[in-house]
Amino acid sequence: MKHIPAIKPTEGILLSGFGMRYHPVLGYRRHHEGLDFRADIGSEIYATGDGVVKFSGLKGTYGRLLIIDHDYGYETYYAHLSSYAKGIEPGTKVKRGDLIGFSGQSGRVEGPHLHYEVHQKDRPI
């Protein structure tokens, strides 16, 4: 159970949920594959379950992205980061609640926030 993503990744409130929504930058309705949390630049971001860092780097509209593989078909994405916590890189083992990075506004964003996704078997849920 400790591997299943199960806590909020940051202290901020939920700004936008999963599903169809009006995209604030593109200006039309489209599917939103994650959750957006209010987070000023530099807000702490936490791992939501035990796992191993699979990716850390720039990736298109996600900007600075961190992906954690939690086993059992689950991965979590933490996007628009400003930086990663010390020692966080591919291969790093993390536990639920560990500091993994800091929020920002990298990638395609209207302002600073954390975009968070949970994937199960390569599909956002």
XYZ file of C-alpha atoms in Angstrom:
125
model
C 0.000 0.000 0.000
C 2.890 2.398 0.629
C 3.641 2.447 -3.120
C 0.140 3.598 -4.146
C 0.004 7.417 -4.613
C -2.166 8.511 -1.675
C -1.288 11.982 -0.328
C -1.435 15.536 -1.668
C 1.835 16.431 -3.405
C 1.861 19.996 -2.030
C 0.107 22.183 0.535
C -1.840 24.299 -1.993
C -5.530 24.027 -2.781
C -6.868 22.248 -5.859
C -7.278 24.724 -8.733
C -8.309 22.426 -11.576
C -9.372 18.796 -11.709
C -9.147 15.848 -14.083
C -11.356 15.904 -17.192
C -12.690 18.382 -19.721
C -11.988 22.033 -19.020
C -11.315 25.376 -20.654
C -7.544 25.636 -21.153
C -6.390 29.010 -19.772
C -3.460 29.384 -22.203
C -4.839 27.800 -25.393
C -8.317 29.314 -25.011
C -10.489 26.273 -25.805
C -11.926 23.189 -24.080
C -9.719 20.114 -23.902
C -9.100 17.134 -21.647
C -6.933 17.865 -18.593
C -5.028 14.707 -17.624
C -4.113 15.705 -14.091
C -4.737 17.987 -11.149
C -3.441 21.535 -10.727
C -2.557 22.737 -7.221
C -1.903 26.316 -6.182
C 1.822 26.597 -5.472
C 3.956 29.717 -5.473
C 7.389 29.431 -7.053
C 9.578 27.465 -4.658
C 6.757 25.681 -2.799
C 7.759 22.223 -1.580
C 6.601 19.195 -3.588
C 6.402 15.719 -2.021
C 6.387 12.144 -3.335
C 2.866 10.728 -2.996
C 4.022 7.116 -2.632
C 7.183 5.032 -2.380
C 9.019 4.516 -5.655
C 12.013 5.236 -7.856
C 12.619 8.395 -9.883
C 12.241 7.386 -13.531
C 12.757 10.785 -15.206
C 13.861 14.290 -14.292
C 14.326 16.904 -16.984
C 12.605 19.144 -19.485
C 9.710 17.631 -21.441
C 7.681 19.816 -23.808
C 4.654 21.581 -22.346
C 5.310 19.961 -18.930
C 8.442 22.083 -18.561
C 10.671 20.743 -15.797
C 9.141 17.316 -15.064
C 9.737 14.576 -12.516
C 8.287 11.074 -12.989
C 8.233 8.492 -10.194
C 7.645 4.785 -10.862
C 5.711 3.318 -7.922
C 5.601 -0.285 -9.224
C 2.305 -2.145 -9.640
C 1.645 -0.176 -12.852
C 1.559 3.271 -11.164
C 3.573 6.364 -12.060
C 3.199 9.964 -10.932
C 4.117 13.107 -12.873
C 5.086 16.399 -11.192
C 5.234 19.188 -13.796
C 6.166 22.882 -14.164
C 8.813 22.580 -11.435
C 11.436 25.241 -10.795
C 14.001 22.741 -9.471
C 14.497 19.315 -7.916
C 15.367 18.592 -4.293
C 18.986 17.710 -3.537
C 19.856 14.179 -4.682
C 16.716 13.704 -6.799
C 17.688 12.173 -10.144
C 16.804 9.065 -12.156
C 17.348 5.977 -10.010
C 16.808 7.736 -6.668
C 14.549 5.787 -4.287
C 11.915 7.921 -2.573
C 9.341 7.321 0.141
C 5.862 8.792 0.508
C 6.237 12.297 1.939
C 9.868 12.834 0.827
C 10.704 16.283 -0.533
C 11.339 15.826 -4.264
C 11.227 19.303 -5.775
C 9.968 22.860 -5.850
C 7.101 24.338 -7.825
C 7.591 26.801 -10.632
C 6.154 27.898 -13.946
C 8.240 26.064 -16.518
C 6.546 24.794 -19.672
C 3.163 25.973 -20.989
C 1.565 27.718 -18.015
C -0.426 30.818 -17.178
C 1.251 31.149 -13.772
C 3.075 29.141 -11.116
C 1.399 25.926 -9.936
C 1.982 22.189 -9.673
C 0.486 19.977 -12.369
C 0.196 16.449 -10.931
C -0.790 13.266 -12.791
C -1.302 9.667 -11.720
C -0.854 7.055 -14.446
C -1.916 3.432 -14.180
C -0.611 1.096 -16.847
C 0.550 4.094 -18.956
C -2.871 5.840 -18.862
C -3.687 8.984 -16.868
C -6.364 8.349 -14.258
